[in-house]
Tab-separated table of C-alpha atoms in Angstrom:
chain	number	residue	atom	x	y	z
A	4	MET	CA	-2.508	-1.749	-99.005
A	5	ASN	CA	-4.425	-3.783	-96.623
A	6	LYS	CA	-3.391	-4.150	-93.232
A	7	SER	CA	-4.712	-6.731	-90.671
A	8	ASN	CA	-6.428	-5.437	-87.568
A	9	PRO	CA	-4.349	-6.325	-84.350
A	10	GLN	CA	-5.742	-8.887	-82.239
A	11	PRO	CA	-7.250	-8.332	-78.933
A	12	GLN	CA	-4.849	-8.642	-76.179
A	13	ARG	CA	-5.042	-11.704	-73.895
A	14	LEU	CA	-3.421	-11.436	-70.826
A	15	LYS	CA	-1.966	-14.385	-69.112
A	16	GLN	CA	-0.709	-13.427	-65.518
A	17	LEU	CA	-1.947	-11.287	-62.436
A	18	ASN	CA	-0.716	-10.966	-59.070
A	19	VAL	CA	-2.933	-11.189	-56.311
A	20	HIS	CA	-2.974	-8.983	-53.227
A	21	THR	CA	-4.445	-8.803	-49.714
A	22	SER	CA	-4.353	-6.064	-47.188
A	23	GLN	CA	-1.856	-8.117	-45.429
A	24	GLY	CA	0.587	-8.044	-48.585
A	25	LEU	CA	1.264	-10.038	-51.731
A	26	ALA	CA	-0.590	-13.706	-51.835
A	27	GLY	CA	0.271	-15.026	-54.796
A	28	GLN	CA	-0.270	-15.199	-58.671
A	29	LEU	CA	-3.132	-16.123	-61.086
A	30	THR	CA	-2.148	-17.360	-64.215
A	31	ARG	CA	-4.113	-18.397	-67.370
A	32	GLU	CA	-2.755	-22.084	-68.670
A	33	SER	CA	-5.110	-24.804	-69.821
A	34	GLN	CA	-7.309	-23.880	-66.554
A	35	ILE	CA	-7.022	-20.610	-64.385
A	36	VAL	CA	-4.503	-21.297	-61.957
A	37	PHE	CA	-3.881	-19.555	-58.483
A	38	GLY	CA	-0.579	-20.258	-56.640
A	39	TYR	CA	0.409	-18.951	-53.131
A	40	ARG	CA	3.700	-16.789	-53.306
A	41	THR	CA	3.658	-16.121	-49.387
A	42	GLU	CA	4.198	-18.619	-46.091
A	43	ASP	CA	1.975	-16.164	-44.194
A	44	PRO	CA	-1.263	-17.490	-43.531
A	45	HIS	CA	-2.908	-14.043	-42.864
A	46	CYS	CA	-2.483	-13.302	-46.691
A	47	GLU	CA	-4.603	-16.224	-47.752
A	48	ILE	CA	-7.133	-14.662	-50.050
A	49	SER	CA	-10.240	-16.745	-49.281
A	50	LEU	CA	-12.260	-18.792	-46.474
A	51	THR	CA	-12.216	-21.526	-48.853
A	52	MET	CA	-8.558	-21.643	-49.944
A	53	PRO	CA	-6.254	-21.985	-47.167
A	54	LEU	CA	-2.523	-21.844	-47.587
A	55	ARG	CA	-0.958	-24.732	-49.281
A	56	ALA	CA	1.814	-25.331	-51.586
A	57	GLU	CA	-0.253	-26.978	-54.347
A	58	THR	CA	-1.924	-24.322	-56.898
A	59	TYR	CA	-5.793	-24.254	-56.907
A	60	ALA	CA	-6.990	-24.730	-60.542
A	61	ALA	CA	-10.095	-24.541	-62.150
A	62	ASN	CA	-11.967	-23.512	-65.533
A	63	ILE	CA	-13.052	-20.599	-64.011
A	64	LEU	CA	-11.638	-17.581	-61.841
A	65	PRO	CA	-11.540	-18.266	-57.987
A	66	GLY	CA	-14.899	-17.390	-56.164
A	67	VAL	CA	-13.476	-14.262	-54.209
A	68	LEU	CA	-12.028	-12.668	-57.659
A	69	ARG	CA	-15.158	-13.891	-59.715
A	70	GLN	CA	-17.633	-12.342	-57.148
A	71	ASN	CA	-16.764	-8.715	-58.136
A	72	LEU	CA	-16.744	-9.052	-61.763
A	73	PRO	CA	-19.174	-6.238	-63.371
A	74	GLU	CA	-22.524	-7.082	-64.666
A	75	GLY	CA	-25.140	-4.927	-66.647
A	76	TYR	CA	-24.136	-1.540	-67.076
A	77	LEU	CA	-20.733	-1.484	-65.947
A	78	LEU	CA	-19.759	-4.481	-67.882
A	79	HIS	CA	-21.289	-2.768	-70.959
A	80	TRP	CA	-19.635	0.461	-70.412
A	81	ILE	CA	-16.139	-1.617	-70.139
A	82	ARG	CA	-16.854	-3.645	-73.524
A	83	GLU	CA	-17.654	-0.728	-75.300
A	84	ARG	CA	-14.480	1.163	-74.494
A	85	PHE	CA	-11.771	-1.762	-74.192
A	86	GLY	CA	-13.391	-4.349	-76.386
A	87	LYS	CA	-11.301	-3.017	-79.646
A	88	THR	CA	-7.994	-3.721	-77.851
A	89	MET	CA	-8.601	-6.251	-75.324
A	90	LYS	CA	-10.593	-9.824	-75.236
A	91	MET	CA	-13.410	-9.463	-72.854
A	92	ASP	CA	-13.039	-12.442	-71.054
A	93	ASP	CA	-13.312	-12.747	-67.419
A	94	PHE	CA	-9.588	-12.900	-67.011
A	95	ASN	CA	-9.065	-9.637	-68.594
A	96	ILE	CA	-11.843	-8.101	-67.069
A	97	LEU	CA	-10.567	-8.713	-63.978
A	98	ALA	CA	-7.291	-7.148	-64.890
A	99	LEU	CA	-9.059	-3.818	-65.842
A	100	THR	CA	-11.229	-3.888	-62.560
A	101	GLY	CA	-9.481	-5.575	-60.006
A	102	SER	CA	-7.321	-3.020	-58.746
A	103	ASP	CA	-10.129	-1.656	-56.383
A	104	MET	CA	-12.634	-4.217	-55.604
A	105	ILE	CA	-15.287	-5.213	-52.628
A	106	GLY	CA	-13.031	-6.819	-49.962
A	107	ARG	CA	-9.333	-6.893	-49.052
A	108	VAL	CA	-8.369	-8.715	-52.400
A	109	SER	CA	-6.883	-6.780	-55.216
A	110	VAL	CA	-4.911	-7.694	-58.484
A	111	SER	CA	-2.335	-6.048	-60.394
A	112	LEU	CA	-0.074	-6.507	-63.604
A	113	ASN	CA	2.803	-6.084	-61.455
A	114	GLU	CA	3.680	-6.588	-57.415
A	115	ASN	CA	2.842	-3.100	-56.914
A	116	HIS	CA	-0.585	-1.685	-55.920
A	117	VAL	CA	-2.393	0.855	-58.357
A	118	GLU	CA	-2.704	4.510	-57.249
A	119	HIS	CA	-6.505	5.678	-57.402
A	120	ALA	CA	-8.147	8.852	-58.581
A	121	LYS	CA	-8.241	11.994	-56.641
A	122	ALA	CA	-11.147	12.069	-54.090
A	123	GLU	CA	-14.283	13.895	-54.947
A	124	ASN	CA	-16.444	16.652	-52.870
A	125	LEU	CA	-18.977	14.809	-51.379
A	126	ASN	CA	-21.189	17.395	-50.432
A	127	ALA	CA	-20.766	18.528	-54.121
A	128	LEU	CA	-22.195	15.258	-55.356
A	129	LEU	CA	-24.917	15.096	-53.371
A	130	SER	CA	-25.903	18.523	-54.679
A	131	TRP	CA	-24.603	18.206	-58.203
A	132	LYS	CA	-25.811	20.796	-60.741
A	133	GLY	CA	-23.497	20.114	-63.633
A	134	SER	CA	-24.505	20.095	-67.227
A	135	GLU	CA	-23.746	16.450	-67.692
A	136	SER	CA	-25.490	13.950	-65.671
A	137	LEU	CA	-23.397	13.060	-62.208
A	138	PHE	CA	-23.220	9.271	-62.927
A	139	ASP	CA	-22.033	9.811	-66.553
A	140	TYR	CA	-19.225	12.416	-64.998
A	141	LEU	CA	-18.345	9.422	-62.248
A	142	ALA	CA	-18.386	6.524	-64.760
A	143	GLU	CA	-15.715	8.212	-67.026
A	144	LYS	CA	-13.599	8.774	-64.078
A	145	TYR	CA	-14.239	5.400	-62.107
A	146	ALA	CA	-16.041	2.614	-64.207
A	147	GLY	CA	-12.898	1.181	-65.675
A	148	THR	CA	-11.377	0.221	-62.417
A	149	SER	CA	-14.509	-0.428	-60.193
A	150	GLY	CA	-14.592	-3.990	-59.063
A	151	ILE	CA	-18.060	-4.359	-58.004
A	152	SER	CA	-20.681	-6.494	-59.261
A	153	GLY	CA	-24.485	-5.835	-59.824
A	154	VAL	CA	-26.898	-4.937	-62.740
A	155	GLN	CA	-27.546	-1.431	-61.474
A	156	PRO	CA	-25.277	1.449	-62.857
A	157	LYS	CA	-22.772	1.786	-60.063
A	158	VAL	CA	-18.992	2.705	-59.163
A	159	LEU	CA	-16.671	2.805	-56.665
A	160	ALA	CA	-15.383	6.166	-55.797
A	161	VAL	CA	-13.776	8.186	-52.990
A	162	ALA	CA	-14.828	11.404	-51.553
A	163	TYR	CA	-14.290	14.041	-48.728
A	164	GLU	CA	-16.779	16.244	-46.816
A	165	ASP	CA	-16.660	19.998	-47.003
A	166	LYS	CA	-14.513	21.457	-44.106
A	167	GLU	CA	-17.290	23.812	-42.963
A	168	THR	CA	-19.543	20.644	-42.154
A	169	VAL	CA	-16.657	18.343	-40.538
A	170	ASP	CA	-14.371	18.902	-37.862
A	171	LYS	CA	-10.813	19.194	-39.229
A	172	GLY	CA	-9.307	17.000	-36.719
A	173	VAL	CA	-11.574	14.160	-38.053
A	174	MET	CA	-11.579	14.461	-41.687
A	175	LYS	CA	-11.036	11.559	-43.711
A	176	ASP	CA	-11.573	10.380	-47.197
A	177	ARG	CA	-15.013	8.074	-47.444
A	178	LYS	CA	-14.699	5.298	-49.903
A	179	LEU	CA	-18.210	4.989	-51.418
A	180	ILE	CA	-20.571	2.824	-53.606
A	181	ILE	CA	-22.127	5.448	-56.112
A	182	LYS	CA	-25.386	4.181	-57.773
A	183	ALA	CA	-27.818	5.719	-60.392
A	184	SER	CA	-31.098	4.675	-61.157
A	185	GLY	CA	-30.683	3.808	-64.795
A	186	VAL	CA	-33.423	4.254	-67.330
A	187	ASP	CA	-35.392	0.960	-66.737
A	188	TYR	CA	-35.819	1.502	-62.943
A	189	GLU	CA	-36.929	5.010	-62.667
A	190	GLY	CA	-36.662	6.166	-58.693
A	191	LEU	CA	-34.688	3.156	-57.844
A	192	ALA	CA	-32.195	5.508	-55.754
A	193	GLU	CA	-34.882	6.702	-53.849
A	194	ASN	CA	-36.521	3.384	-53.529
A	195	GLU	CA	-33.357	2.172	-52.115
A	196	PHE	CA	-33.228	4.885	-49.740
A	197	HIS	CA	-36.276	4.272	-48.247
A	198	CYS	CA	-35.759	0.380	-47.748
A	199	MET	CA	-32.278	1.094	-46.342
A	200	THR	CA	-33.781	3.621	-44.066
A	201	MET	CA	-36.518	1.052	-42.645
A	202	GLY	CA	-33.461	-1.674	-42.406
A	203	MET	CA	-31.649	1.215	-40.120
A	204	LEU	CA	-34.917	2.012	-38.023
A	205	ALA	CA	-35.454	-1.862	-37.393
A	206	GLY	CA	-31.775	-1.978	-35.906
A	207	LEU	CA	-30.132	-3.790	-38.661
A	208	ASN	CA	-26.409	-3.012	-39.350
A	209	VAL	CA	-26.380	-0.614	-42.195
A	210	PRO	CA	-23.626	1.398	-43.360
A	211	LYS	CA	-24.027	5.168	-43.754
A	212	PHE	CA	-25.847	6.418	-46.768
A	213	TRP	CA	-27.180	9.233	-48.602
A	214	LEU	CA	-29.565	10.127	-51.418
A	215	SER	CA	-28.461	13.136	-53.909
A	216	GLU	CA	-30.978	16.181	-53.795
A	217	ASN	CA	-32.154	15.395	-57.305
A	218	LYS	CA	-33.015	11.701	-55.719
A	219	GLU	CA	-30.918	10.300	-59.057
A	220	VAL	CA	-28.135	8.906	-57.271
A	221	PHE	CA	-27.873	6.849	-53.934
A	222	VAL	CA	-24.414	6.550	-52.214
A	223	ILE	CA	-23.302	4.260	-49.487
A	224	GLU	CA	-20.228	4.327	-47.634
A	225	ARG	CA	-18.297	0.683	-47.769
A	226	PHE	CA	-18.637	-1.602	-45.070
A	227	ASP	CA	-15.473	-3.444	-46.221
A	228	ILE	CA	-12.997	-1.176	-44.564
A	229	ASP	CA	-11.865	-1.080	-40.851
A	230	PRO	CA	-12.861	2.048	-39.224
A	231	ILE	CA	-9.704	1.957	-37.042
A	232	SER	CA	-6.811	0.907	-39.166
A	233	GLY	CA	-8.417	2.138	-42.509
A	234	GLU	CA	-7.488	-1.324	-44.054
A	235	TYR	CA	-9.698	-3.487	-46.351
A	236	LEU	CA	-11.577	-6.191	-44.756
A	237	GLY	CA	-12.226	-9.590	-46.333
A	238	PHE	CA	-15.748	-10.217	-47.927
A	239	GLU	CA	-17.021	-13.081	-49.502
A	240	ASP	CA	-20.743	-13.312	-51.011
A	241	MET	CA	-22.755	-16.368	-51.153
A	242	THR	CA	-22.007	-17.240	-54.507
A	243	ALA	CA	-18.446	-17.427	-53.614
A	244	LEU	CA	-18.979	-19.425	-50.650
A	245	THR	CA	-21.390	-21.813	-52.399
A	246	GLY	CA	-19.424	-22.402	-55.284
A	247	LYS	CA	-21.807	-20.827	-57.644
A	248	GLN	CA	-20.975	-18.545	-60.745
A	249	ASN	CA	-22.588	-15.094	-60.707
A	250	ASP	CA	-25.363	-16.106	-62.991
A	251	GLY	CA	-26.382	-18.613	-60.281
A	252	LYS	CA	-27.147	-16.161	-57.951
A	253	TYR	CA	-30.909	-17.283	-57.785
A	254	ASP	CA	-30.383	-20.823	-58.139
A	255	SER	CA	-30.183	-21.594	-53.962
A	256	SER	CA	-32.324	-21.186	-51.058
A	257	TYR	CA	-32.460	-19.449	-47.898
A	258	GLU	CA	-31.938	-22.601	-46.263
A	259	ASN	CA	-28.484	-23.087	-47.914
A	260	VAL	CA	-27.535	-19.105	-46.977
A	261	ALA	CA	-28.299	-19.924	-43.252
A	262	LYS	CA	-26.290	-23.150	-43.533
A	263	ALA	CA	-23.285	-21.357	-45.051
A	264	ILE	CA	-23.589	-18.664	-42.302
A	265	ASP	CA	-23.748	-21.275	-39.805
A	266	ILE	CA	-20.681	-22.811	-41.106
A	267	PHE	CA	-18.379	-19.864	-41.829
A	268	SER	CA	-19.035	-17.519	-38.880
A	269	SER	CA	-16.953	-17.563	-36.205
A	270	SER	CA	-18.233	-18.944	-32.955
A	271	THR	CA	-18.569	-15.640	-31.154
A	272	TYR	CA	-20.577	-14.122	-33.861
A	273	LYS	CA	-22.588	-17.170	-34.841
A	274	THR	CA	-25.847	-16.523	-32.962
A	275	GLU	CA	-25.675	-12.684	-33.934
A	276	SER	CA	-25.308	-13.142	-37.771
A	277	LEU	CA	-27.954	-15.913	-37.847
A	278	ALA	CA	-30.345	-13.279	-36.155
A	279	GLU	CA	-29.357	-10.345	-38.210
A	280	PHE	CA	-29.733	-12.651	-41.551
A	281	PHE	CA	-33.311	-13.682	-40.345
A	282	LYS	CA	-33.992	-9.956	-39.661
A	283	SER	CA	-32.891	-8.839	-43.212
A	284	LEU	CA	-34.948	-11.323	-44.742
A	285	VAL	CA	-38.490	-10.319	-42.818
A	286	LEU	CA	-37.641	-6.748	-44.042
A	287	SER	CA	-36.916	-8.040	-47.700
A	288	ILE	CA	-40.377	-9.974	-47.543
A	289	ALA	CA	-42.010	-7.025	-45.756
A	290	VAL	CA	-40.928	-4.503	-48.343
A	291	ARG	CA	-41.696	-6.820	-51.262
A	292	ASN	CA	-37.634	-6.905	-52.103
A	293	GLY	CA	-37.701	-10.002	-54.874
A	294	ASP	CA	-33.780	-9.456	-55.132
A	295	ALA	CA	-32.535	-10.855	-52.118
A	296	HIS	CA	-30.444	-13.306	-53.931
A	297	LEU	CA	-26.840	-14.992	-53.162
A	298	LYS	CA	-25.119	-12.087	-53.996
A	299	ASN	CA	-26.635	-9.774	-51.717
A	300	PHE	CA	-25.698	-11.786	-48.577
A	301	GLY	CA	-21.908	-12.151	-47.450
A	302	MET	CA	-19.392	-12.649	-44.895
A	303	LEU	CA	-17.109	-10.142	-43.509
A	304	TYR	CA	-13.838	-10.562	-41.567
A	305	THR	CA	-10.506	-9.239	-41.029
A	306	THR	CA	-8.317	-12.385	-42.614
A	307	PRO	CA	-9.665	-16.147	-42.777
A	308	GLU	CA	-7.396	-16.500	-39.923
A	309	THR	CA	-8.940	-14.238	-37.589
A	310	ASN	CA	-11.759	-15.036	-35.308
A	311	ASP	CA	-14.304	-12.369	-36.338
A	312	VAL	CA	-16.106	-13.945	-39.609
A	313	ARG	CA	-19.753	-12.572	-39.492
A	314	LEU	CA	-22.585	-11.859	-41.704
A	315	SER	CA	-21.756	-8.262	-43.479
A	316	PRO	CA	-24.087	-5.345	-43.009
A	317	LEU	CA	-27.301	-4.697	-44.943
A	318	TYR	CA	-26.975	-3.593	-48.870
A	319	ASP	CA	-28.897	-3.894	-51.956
A	320	ILE	CA	-32.483	-4.127	-50.877
A	321	VAL	CA	-35.198	-2.324	-52.727
A	322	CYS	CA	-38.899	-2.937	-53.210
A	323	THR	CA	-38.881	-4.710	-56.639
A	324	THR	CA	-42.580	-5.123	-56.981
A	325	ALA	CA	-42.840	-1.302	-57.504
A	326	TYR	CA	-41.637	-2.304	-60.959
A	327	ILE	CA	-42.579	-5.829	-61.395
A	328	PRO	CA	-45.830	-6.400	-59.780
A	329	ARG	CA	-45.719	-10.001	-59.744
A	330	ASP	CA	-42.028	-10.398	-58.865
A	331	THR	CA	-41.545	-13.321	-56.025
A	332	ILE	CA	-38.638	-14.116	-53.479
A	333	ALA	CA	-35.333	-14.060	-55.257
A	334	LEU	CA	-34.452	-18.199	-53.540
A	335	LYS	CA	-36.475	-20.757	-52.656
A	336	MET	CA	-37.812	-21.394	-49.057
A	337	ASN	CA	-39.517	-24.526	-47.978
A	338	LYS	CA	-38.999	-25.515	-51.595
A	339	ALA	CA	-40.771	-22.808	-53.200
A	340	LYS	CA	-40.402	-19.298	-54.654
A	341	VAL	CA	-43.477	-17.761	-53.381
A	342	TRP	CA	-43.826	-15.233	-50.807
A	343	PRO	CA	-43.635	-16.919	-47.428
A	344	THR	CA	-46.369	-16.712	-44.727
A	345	ARG	CA	-45.810	-15.333	-41.336
A	346	GLU	CA	-46.069	-18.938	-40.066
A	347	HIS	CA	-43.452	-20.173	-42.579
A	348	LEU	CA	-41.069	-17.462	-41.247
A	349	ILE	CA	-41.418	-18.279	-37.812
A	350	GLU	CA	-40.754	-22.273	-38.525
A	351	PHE	CA	-37.923	-20.861	-40.712
A	352	GLY	CA	-36.284	-18.735	-37.960
A	353	LYS	CA	-36.550	-21.568	-35.382
A	354	ALA	CA	-35.112	-24.420	-37.664
A	355	HIS	CA	-32.472	-22.509	-39.937
A	356	CYS	CA	-31.644	-19.458	-37.669
A	357	ARG	CA	-31.482	-21.177	-34.150
A	358	LEU	CA	-34.017	-18.315	-32.984
A	359	ASP	CA	-36.088	-19.066	-30.130
A	360	ARG	CA	-38.446	-16.078	-30.391
A	361	PRO	CA	-38.526	-15.154	-34.008
A	362	VAL	CA	-41.846	-13.649	-33.732
A	363	GLU	CA	-40.335	-10.655	-31.752
A	364	ILE	CA	-38.198	-10.343	-35.020
A	365	ILE	CA	-40.851	-10.221	-37.083
A	366	ASP	CA	-43.092	-7.760	-35.560
A	367	GLU	CA	-40.072	-5.509	-34.619
A	368	VAL	CA	-39.640	-5.542	-38.550
A	369	LEU	CA	-43.464	-4.940	-39.033
A	370	ASN	CA	-43.766	-1.857	-36.803
A	371	VAL	CA	-41.225	-0.246	-38.791
A	372	VAL	CA	-42.512	-0.963	-42.030
A	373	THR	CA	-46.043	0.142	-41.096
A	374	ALA	CA	-45.335	3.204	-38.994
A	375	TYR	CA	-42.318	4.507	-41.896
A	376	ALA	CA	-42.979	8.204	-42.819
A	377	PRO	CA	-40.237	9.362	-45.070
A	378	ALA	CA	-38.316	12.456	-43.793
A	379	ILE	CA	-37.630	13.770	-47.294
A	380	GLU	CA	-39.934	15.194	-49.963
A	381	THR	CA	-40.685	12.084	-51.815
A	382	GLY	CA	-40.761	11.291	-55.602
A	383	GLN	CA	-43.271	9.344	-57.801
A	384	ILE	CA	-41.687	5.899	-56.820
A	385	TRP	CA	-43.005	6.265	-53.305
A	386	LYS	CA	-46.402	6.603	-54.453
A	387	LYS	CA	-45.643	2.991	-56.114
A	388	MET	CA	-43.950	1.662	-53.120
A	389	GLN	CA	-46.737	2.355	-50.697
A	390	PRO	CA	-49.375	-0.206	-51.561
A	391	GLU	CA	-46.581	-3.227	-52.221
A	392	LEU	CA	-45.558	-2.113	-48.388
A	393	VAL	CA	-48.933	-2.237	-47.059
A	394	LYS	CA	-49.265	-5.799	-48.954
A	395	GLY	CA	-45.887	-6.790	-47.879
A	396	ALA	CA	-46.168	-6.204	-44.262
A	397	GLY	CA	-50.057	-7.239	-44.046
A	398	SER	CA	-48.793	-10.689	-45.283
A	399	LEU	CA	-46.686	-11.303	-42.257
A	400	SER	CA	-48.705	-9.466	-39.767
A	401	LYS	CA	-50.735	-11.379	-36.858
A	402	PRO	CA	-54.004	-13.168	-37.882
A	403	ARG	CA	-57.121	-11.009	-36.575
A	404	SER	CA	-59.218	-13.078	-33.877
A	405	VAL	CA	-62.624	-13.937	-34.679
A	406	SER	CA	-64.076	-10.931	-32.635
A	407	GLN	CA	-61.927	-8.447	-34.421
A	408	LYS	CA	-63.285	-9.652	-37.597
A	409	ILE	CA	-66.753	-9.227	-36.687
């Protein structure tokens, strides 16, 4: 007797939470509908979705929820494991991964938050000597509940440091993003470690980060957590804030990013955020990072009602031309996707970032990149990065005088 296969499950309703409490419900009707179930403005879920009695309806998920949908490796992993029993559309994938997402917003099937996995030993992760790959081990444990976008293999996890290396009185679990190089981009973890180190040396706001001993895994501390209260902070990337879907992350310009930072930053953080954005952009050009797209810039805040909206710390910066020699910038600048010259950057800084002396920022970054000497034993990827850094930094250097050329 033949039995028909059961149809994959198609969920219809999710509860949406913030660090401040239950915010409302997301339902699947003829459209995706979100309605607030609170009168507390501090429970607003987005800078673009103020508290109101009327519901929000669209054919796609709200940007603050859509921004964290898995991509690449993580999406493939989820489809392989849940595709037979659950329809793999955005709503259902959000239900799977939305209990732990970057930012202060999460989702659940009921009105209670989900308990997360037990913390890992950070030092053991960094010195991993298991028979299976570290990332395979972590993926099995965390991938199904990791609400984070990006093509690179990555998961959200919690870890603690050994008692021998940390004062017992200040020990606390660290919430981390753990990223692997993947088969397509050998040495990517080490690549990111070098680029983030240069960002730190240049004075950019950078979360704490580590590279595993075998150089296969890059670990970075989540920046969306208040260091004092431990509560999750609000985070919205530029796709969410500018109304783009995730696959439209390359479809914009750096002028539009600067405009969004100007619009959404609180008055006390506006100047600082625009300067930080400009410096991070200079660094991306100097290290030849062709992946500084809309999803790699975002705004951080306590709640939409607090006066502390500012640019988030630096993240996801790598030398892409070490893999794709003819790669170019991710977004347009001055209406073109070509590596900008020093003169174009100076004009951009003055016109769009309100900087009086963008030259000083450019030269500060260039000094770091040109002088950078890795403090670790390097792998093969560093040999590929070196000529790209010379090329990138050289394109932004001061033009030599006639006497110098002679």
